[in-house]
Amino acid sequence: MSVKIIVGAQWGDEGKGKIVDLLSEKADIVARYQGGANAGHTIVANGTKYVLHLIPSGILQDDVQCIIGNGVVIDPVALMDEISILESLGISIDGRLFISHKAHVIMPYHKLLDKAKEESAGASKSIGTTGRGIGPCYIDKFNRTGIRIVDLLDRDNFAEKLRANIAEKNQVLTKIYDQEQLNVEQIVTEYLEFDKKIDPYITDTTLLLNNAVREGKNILMEGAQGALLDVDHGTYPFVTSSNPTSGGACTGLGVPPTAVDSIIGVVKAYSTRVGNGPFPTELHNDIGEHLRKNGHEFGATTGRPRRCGWLDLVALKYSVMVNGITEIALTKMDVLDDFPTIDIAVGYINKGKKLKSFPADCDTLDNLTLEYVTLDGWNQSLAPCKHYDDLPENAKKYIQFIEEFVGVPVSIVSTSPDREATIVR
Ligand code: GDP
Ligand code: IMO
Ligand code: MG
């Protein structure tokens, strides 16, 4: 048996979808633990590309049970869309999808408030959210006014809670953001319909998972976003509103830390970030463009161009510490194939002093001087490499440098979006 957490070690989009899909071949259960449809997890298998937002990346393996845990915020509209897209691609969901009765529901007003807040903040102060209503839904959760999946099961209670919420949100929308009132009864009618659609999937996923742990099943806990977007440990306030770090897997699923056997950090061979906020190794030059072009760095959820830069080992070492990462899945190595030299950030210098830890404030992060080490590139395609020993010496040196700096082995190397193009050591 094994319980593994798969966590994004940078700013998201590290290739978690590909790695979870790959590992789910040997899994019984794949469970998402936080975030929502802000995630975009890409899988390329048998010539088809799938982008998943809410449904766990184990769904392509016929026998794998997929869980959306209590820590996830669920937009029923996005969920229904995703289910129909998967069904149109011949992927059956029936009997394999389980939704926590404790998960919170994203309502239309969460999405409106997300966008209104971003617009009123203006370009210089906005976070650059995905606009999926994530922050406002988690606000209601922690404010103890949110609507949960379990509420869908009690129609009268649900309508009453929804009316109370909309009345309050209408005040905020009209008085603070100068927007139109929402039509309460229209939303109540629309959302009462989701009861029938979602009902077959609703269950006590905490019990299901803990039983599975006891029975020795193989369980993957699939993170969304990445450690540096964590509301506690990321580059606050330019973060998401949940805990993508490994600790979030336990709270987001109701599985105790003692059940977890290993934590796989998914690491992109360079760095990207989508949205605003500090990014110490960002490259505003031809090299950044080259990374974006080679890596097709455009958001899987919003299509926005991703900001690109060199690998940041100071940030990664911090991420390894905060997540307790025990092994690394290194993705997109092929994107570096044609770089004659490759830089890696190994030190943060602030006001002439080398920092000993990852700074908490954006001002420091924005004004760092970076210490880099330059390694020689491998100047050849990694496509033919099927085993670790097939990798060119300079690619191995790059991997070894990462391992020695952060103190964790690289156990998986990915060399293309395709499921098959993966070296497992
Ligand atoms: P996630 O959010 O962490 O699941 O990552 P995304 O799916 O948002 O972004 C990763 C992108 O890189 C997707 O387009 C993947 O198909 C792609 N990808 C994953 N692994 C590799 C790889 O090893 N090489 C290349 N070139 N692309 C990859
Ligand atoms: P996956 O799971 C990359 C970013 C947004 C924004 C910030 C807050 O595909 O790796 P939010 O909508 O969550 O309130 O936005 O977080 N962000 C992501 N960036 N990958 C993601 O998910 C992201 N989910 C949110 O761009 O900067
Ligand atoms: Mg993504």
XYZ file of C-alpha atoms and ligand atoms in Angstrom:
481
model
C 0.000 0.000 0.000
C 1.080 3.576 -0.401
C -0.331 7.019 0.148
C 1.465 9.615 -1.939
C 0.958 13.345 -2.143
C 1.746 14.917 -5.524
C 2.430 18.564 -4.959
C 3.300 21.475 -7.242
C 6.657 22.741 -6.003
C 6.718 26.130 -7.757
C 3.984 28.527 -8.961
C 1.708 25.880 -10.478
C 1.648 24.379 -13.987
C 4.645 22.183 -13.229
C 3.066 19.221 -15.037
C 1.143 17.700 -12.109
C -1.565 16.392 -14.458
C 0.934 14.420 -16.521
C 2.676 12.960 -13.460
C -0.563 12.043 -11.654
C -1.915 10.378 -14.809
C 1.297 8.402 -15.140
C 1.301 7.265 -11.509
C -2.409 6.456 -11.533
C -1.698 3.382 -13.621
C -0.816 1.724 -10.294
C -3.312 3.611 -8.121
C -6.714 2.653 -6.739
C -7.757 6.192 -5.850
C -6.770 9.695 -6.958
C -8.071 12.546 -4.789
C -7.975 16.305 -5.315
C -7.556 18.152 -2.005
C -7.777 21.923 -2.554
C -8.340 24.681 -5.087
C -11.035 24.390 -7.710
C -11.504 25.087 -11.395
C -8.624 27.580 -11.227
C -6.484 24.503 -11.883
C -5.768 23.302 -15.405
C -4.092 19.900 -15.469
C -3.049 18.670 -18.902
C -2.694 15.046 -19.892
C -1.633 13.866 -23.325
C -2.381 10.199 -23.878
C -2.847 8.120 -27.041
C -2.668 11.260 -29.159
C -5.463 13.070 -27.292
C -5.040 16.102 -25.056
C -7.237 16.392 -21.962
C -7.364 19.456 -19.712
C -8.886 18.771 -16.306
C -9.951 21.507 -13.910
C -11.864 19.784 -11.109
C -11.855 16.086 -11.887
C -8.737 14.258 -10.653
C -6.107 13.304 -13.220
C -6.667 9.603 -12.530
C -9.893 9.642 -14.545
C -8.232 8.302 -17.716
C -7.402 5.010 -16.003
C -10.568 2.901 -16.159
C -10.418 1.333 -12.710
C -9.301 4.329 -10.694
C -11.751 5.945 -8.280
C -11.607 9.745 -8.367
C -12.387 11.880 -5.342
C -13.035 15.587 -5.060
C -12.274 16.226 -1.405
C -13.727 18.533 1.226
C -10.940 21.079 0.708
C -11.898 21.702 -2.932
C -14.305 24.488 -3.879
C -16.695 23.157 -6.521
C -18.315 25.149 -9.288
C -21.226 22.916 -10.368
C -21.363 24.608 -13.779
C -17.679 23.879 -14.427
C -18.063 20.357 -13.067
C -21.011 19.518 -15.329
C -19.152 20.938 -18.342
C -16.118 18.847 -17.532
C -18.155 15.674 -17.091
C -19.847 16.163 -20.468
C -16.545 16.888 -22.227
C -15.030 13.711 -20.765
C -18.103 11.658 -21.686
C -17.974 13.009 -25.242
C -14.383 11.733 -25.358
C -15.561 8.299 -24.278
C -14.392 8.554 -20.629
C -16.956 7.113 -18.268
C -17.446 8.857 -14.925
C -20.248 6.684 -13.592
C -19.458 4.895 -10.377
C -15.957 6.359 -10.332
C -16.457 9.945 -9.198
C -17.009 10.755 -5.527
C -17.614 14.269 -4.223
C -17.220 15.195 -0.589
C -20.423 16.254 1.104
C -18.304 18.781 3.008
C -16.877 20.601 -0.039
C -17.996 24.190 -0.571
C -19.938 25.289 -3.633
C -18.876 28.157 -5.894
C -21.867 30.342 -6.698
C -22.298 32.878 -9.534
C -21.733 35.723 -7.052
C -18.300 34.329 -6.120
C -17.202 34.624 -9.741
C -18.701 38.119 -10.065
C -17.025 39.275 -6.850
C -13.684 37.784 -7.911
C -13.773 39.760 -11.173
C -15.171 42.941 -9.615
C -12.456 43.013 -6.943
C -9.726 42.488 -9.530
C -11.131 45.219 -11.767
C -11.421 47.706 -8.952
C -7.859 46.943 -7.804
C -6.594 47.968 -11.235
C -3.661 46.583 -13.198
C -0.979 47.556 -10.664
C -2.623 46.008 -7.582
C -4.669 43.119 -8.967
C -3.581 39.553 -8.220
C -4.315 38.339 -11.709
C -6.685 35.627 -10.474
C -8.245 33.105 -12.814
C -11.655 34.720 -12.184
C -13.112 31.373 -11.147
C -14.534 32.661 -7.842
C -11.965 30.824 -5.734
C -11.055 33.594 -3.253
C -14.648 34.731 -2.548
C -15.788 31.118 -2.007
C -13.005 30.404 0.504
C -13.834 33.731 2.205
C -17.386 32.482 2.796
C -16.048 29.120 3.976
C -13.872 30.731 6.629
C -16.578 33.264 7.429
C -18.824 30.244 8.138
C -21.509 31.436 5.750
C -20.630 29.215 2.793
C -22.898 26.732 1.081
C -21.676 23.151 1.030
C -22.457 20.173 -1.171
C -24.408 18.624 1.732
C -26.733 21.647 1.631
C -27.818 20.631 -1.881
C -29.454 17.562 -0.332
C -31.888 19.613 1.747
C -33.792 21.721 -0.775
C -35.621 24.013 1.656
C -32.600 24.706 3.771
C -30.496 25.212 0.637
C -32.891 27.786 -0.836
C -33.015 29.636 2.463
C -29.216 29.762 2.822
C -28.809 30.823 -0.783
C -31.366 33.631 -0.443
C -29.567 34.944 2.651
C -26.206 34.830 0.879
C -27.459 36.530 -2.269
C -29.126 39.298 -0.245
C -25.754 40.054 1.363
C -23.769 39.770 -1.879
C -26.246 42.077 -3.628
C -25.362 44.760 -1.090
C -21.659 44.334 -1.811
C -22.110 44.132 -5.583
C -24.307 47.224 -5.829
C -22.866 49.421 -3.097
C -19.155 48.677 -3.347
C -18.684 47.570 -6.935
C -21.485 49.515 -8.596
C -22.851 46.390 -10.281
C -26.345 45.141 -11.079
C -28.416 43.255 -8.475
C -28.527 39.497 -8.898
C -31.885 37.870 -9.487
C -32.300 35.775 -6.340
C -35.068 33.429 -7.489
C -33.427 32.744 -10.843
C -30.251 31.570 -9.101
C -32.180 29.550 -6.520
C -34.081 27.741 -9.291
C -30.948 27.153 -11.359
C -28.892 25.811 -8.451
C -31.676 23.613 -7.084
C -31.362 21.741 -10.387
C -27.763 20.758 -9.559
C -29.095 18.695 -6.685
C -30.314 15.983 -9.086
C -27.213 16.113 -11.273
C -24.628 15.963 -8.502
C -26.554 13.706 -6.138
C -25.172 10.382 -7.484
C -21.617 11.464 -6.753
C -22.049 12.863 -3.233
C -20.595 10.793 -0.425
C -18.554 10.854 2.773
C -15.168 10.860 1.022
C -13.318 11.137 4.344
C -14.699 7.761 5.397
C -14.130 6.284 1.937
C -10.482 7.372 1.975
C -9.746 6.293 5.528
C -11.263 2.871 4.817
C -9.077 2.661 1.715
C -5.998 3.539 3.783
C -6.908 0.782 6.267
C -7.377 -1.718 3.418
C -3.910 -0.914 2.071
C -5.045 0.683 -1.186
C -2.754 2.808 -3.338
C -3.829 6.412 -3.021
C -2.584 9.521 -4.810
C -3.450 12.924 -3.384
C -3.327 15.386 -6.254
C -2.382 18.958 -5.454
C -3.423 21.928 -7.536
C -1.514 25.202 -7.914
C 1.912 25.191 -6.248
C 3.704 25.833 -2.961
C 4.620 29.413 -3.850
C 0.913 30.167 -4.403
C 0.040 28.834 -0.925
C -1.939 31.353 1.146
C 0.370 30.762 4.142
C 3.715 29.946 2.559
C 3.576 31.600 -0.865
C 4.315 35.097 -2.115
C 1.401 36.654 -0.213
C -0.796 38.450 -1.198
C -0.078 37.202 -4.745
C -1.278 33.701 -3.946
C -4.374 31.572 -4.220
C -6.786 31.300 -1.275
C -5.998 27.734 -0.202
C -3.112 25.530 0.942
C -1.636 23.729 -2.071
C 1.296 22.575 0.115
C 1.330 18.977 1.303
C -0.267 19.815 4.668
C -3.353 20.870 2.731
C -3.758 17.276 1.545
C -4.528 16.085 5.069
C -6.996 18.850 5.929
C -8.425 18.871 2.413
C -9.231 15.155 2.521
C -9.553 14.303 6.205
C -6.692 11.809 6.041
C -4.187 12.057 8.906
C -0.510 12.943 8.292
C 0.476 9.559 9.758
C -1.136 7.849 6.747
C 1.141 9.558 4.217
C 4.139 7.577 2.926
C 5.786 9.888 0.417
C 5.547 13.342 -1.083
C 6.431 13.859 -4.730
C 7.242 17.426 -5.682
C 6.556 18.178 -9.332
C 9.225 20.602 -10.530
C 9.484 22.274 -13.919
C 13.086 22.387 -15.162
C 12.802 26.193 -15.303
C 10.281 28.588 -13.716
C 6.948 30.007 -14.808
C 4.277 32.061 -13.149
C 0.906 33.205 -14.437
C -0.736 36.243 -12.867
C 0.989 38.964 -10.876
C 3.435 38.906 -7.994
C 7.133 38.425 -7.260
C 9.183 36.211 -9.549
C 12.890 36.616 -8.758
C 14.305 34.724 -11.772
C 11.880 36.136 -14.361
C 13.506 36.940 -17.705
C 12.195 39.950 -19.642
C 14.331 39.168 -22.664
C 14.848 36.808 -25.598
C 15.691 33.922 -23.277
C 12.328 34.299 -21.499
C 10.596 34.376 -24.896
C 12.549 31.309 -25.991
C 11.412 29.387 -22.872
C 7.798 30.450 -23.479
C 7.963 29.387 -27.120
C 9.722 26.051 -26.517
C 7.522 25.237 -23.519
C 4.235 26.481 -25.043
C 3.809 28.464 -21.859
C 0.213 29.621 -22.093
C -2.242 28.967 -19.238
C -4.311 25.761 -19.453
C -7.250 27.521 -17.750
C -7.166 31.128 -18.938
C -4.862 30.958 -21.984
C -2.756 33.818 -20.577
C 0.941 33.833 -21.509
C 2.986 32.523 -18.582
C 5.922 34.571 -17.321
C 9.153 32.582 -17.717
C 12.559 32.460 -16.057
C 15.406 30.219 -14.935
C 15.062 27.551 -12.289
C 15.159 29.061 -8.786
C 16.798 26.653 -6.352
C 16.430 28.996 -3.379
C 12.665 28.914 -3.844
C 12.748 25.170 -4.565
C 14.743 24.361 -1.440
C 12.181 26.315 0.565
C 9.380 24.402 -1.172
C 11.086 21.063 -0.425
C 11.256 22.070 3.245
C 7.681 23.342 3.585
C 6.194 20.363 1.720
C 8.505 17.683 3.105
C 9.170 16.553 -0.454
C 10.795 13.121 -0.526
C 11.355 12.846 -4.294
C 11.132 15.067 -7.343
C 9.401 14.554 -10.692
C 11.336 16.891 -12.995
C 9.285 17.960 -16.016
C 9.895 19.803 -19.278
C 13.606 19.013 -19.436
C 13.204 18.913 -23.251
C 12.346 22.630 -23.272
C 16.017 23.312 -22.435
C 17.313 21.100 -25.300
C 18.582 23.961 -27.452
C 20.000 26.304 -24.799
C 23.822 26.480 -25.099
C 24.064 27.392 -21.416
C 21.521 27.217 -18.586
C 21.457 29.437 -15.505
C 20.232 28.300 -12.096
C 19.579 30.693 -9.213
C 21.410 29.572 -6.064
C 21.343 32.637 -3.814
C 19.207 35.654 -2.917
C 21.111 38.813 -2.009
C 19.278 41.626 -0.257
C 21.033 44.922 0.490
C 24.424 43.260 0.053
C 23.637 40.303 2.340
C 22.903 36.729 1.299
C 19.547 35.661 2.713
C 19.307 32.509 4.818
C 15.608 31.934 4.218
C 12.861 32.648 1.700
C 11.618 36.209 2.319
C 8.020 36.778 3.408
C 7.528 40.211 1.897
C 7.048 41.067 -1.745
C 9.171 44.180 -1.557
C 12.277 42.150 -0.686
C 11.430 39.494 -3.294
C 10.985 42.189 -5.949
C 14.311 43.856 -5.230
C 16.691 40.936 -4.804
C 20.005 40.519 -6.535
C 20.279 36.947 -7.726
C 23.295 34.697 -7.528
C 23.422 32.325 -10.512
C 25.450 29.306 -11.510
C 25.771 28.659 -15.252
C 25.847 25.090 -16.517
C 26.528 23.916 -20.065
C 23.471 22.825 -22.003
C 23.185 19.424 -23.723
C 22.375 20.812 -27.191
C 20.496 17.734 -28.356
C 16.998 16.348 -28.259
C 16.036 14.269 -25.223
C 13.272 12.592 -27.231
C 15.195 9.365 -27.875
C 16.086 8.930 -24.175
C 14.062 6.112 -22.632
C 16.255 5.358 -19.597
C 18.198 7.549 -17.220
C 21.489 6.319 -18.650
C 20.421 7.469 -22.129
C 20.424 11.102 -20.991
C 23.324 13.264 -22.210
C 26.006 13.915 -19.577
C 25.127 17.608 -19.277
C 21.452 16.775 -18.667
C 22.540 14.392 -15.899
C 24.773 17.121 -14.462
C 21.810 19.514 -14.412
C 19.716 16.947 -12.538
C 22.548 16.147 -10.147
C 23.041 19.834 -9.396
C 19.372 20.146 -8.413
C 19.487 17.000 -6.271
C 22.588 18.096 -4.390
C 21.302 21.620 -3.789
C 17.886 20.662 -2.449
C 18.875 17.316 -0.923
C 16.159 15.224 -2.572
C 16.458 12.667 -5.407
C 14.910 13.172 -8.829
C 12.978 9.952 -9.391
C 11.057 10.874 -12.564
C 12.236 12.858 -15.591
C 9.678 14.000 -18.145
C 10.748 14.830 -21.693
C 7.496 15.667 -23.528
C 3.792 16.219 -22.756
C 3.106 12.621 -23.740
C 2.428 9.992 -21.091
C 5.014 7.704 -22.684
C 7.858 10.233 -22.688
C 8.862 9.720 -19.089
C 11.956 8.249 -17.502
C 11.320 6.552 -14.168
C 14.531 5.866 -12.282
P -0.282 21.289 -14.161
O -1.238 22.386 -13.867
O 0.801 21.197 -13.135
O -0.948 19.963 -14.387
O 0.443 21.682 -15.529
P -0.278 22.272 -16.850
O -0.999 21.192 -17.536
O -1.012 23.513 -16.539
O 1.001 22.751 -17.656
C 2.021 21.885 -18.011
C 2.143 21.902 -19.540
O 3.355 21.286 -19.908
C 1.051 21.119 -20.226
O 0.799 21.699 -21.475
C 1.675 19.737 -20.394
O 1.130 19.011 -21.489
C 3.094 20.118 -20.664
N 4.116 19.144 -20.227
C 4.115 18.330 -19.152
N 5.275 17.662 -19.069
C 6.032 18.068 -20.118
C 7.347 17.758 -20.570
O 8.085 16.998 -19.970
N 7.777 18.410 -21.704
C 6.995 19.302 -22.376
N 7.489 19.874 -23.446
N 5.747 19.596 -21.976
C 5.288 19.005 -20.861
P -2.601 24.476 -11.618
O -3.287 23.510 -10.696
C -0.874 28.427 -12.124
C -2.728 31.701 -9.900
C -3.475 32.777 -10.668
C -3.212 33.973 -9.766
C -3.294 33.358 -8.379
C -4.650 33.496 -7.690
O -3.006 24.346 -13.036
O -1.134 24.466 -11.400
P -7.005 32.305 -8.063
O -7.883 32.225 -9.259
O -6.558 30.976 -7.541
O -7.557 33.169 -6.970
O -5.678 33.073 -8.582
O -2.984 31.980 -8.531
N -3.179 30.319 -10.169
C -2.476 29.425 -10.865
N -1.325 29.540 -11.533
N -1.487 27.239 -12.067
C -2.628 27.087 -11.373
O -3.213 25.891 -11.158
C -3.208 28.225 -10.773
N -4.320 28.438 -10.049
C -4.287 29.723 -9.673
O -2.932 32.952 -11.947
O -1.910 34.439 -9.955
Mg -2.031 24.067 -14.807
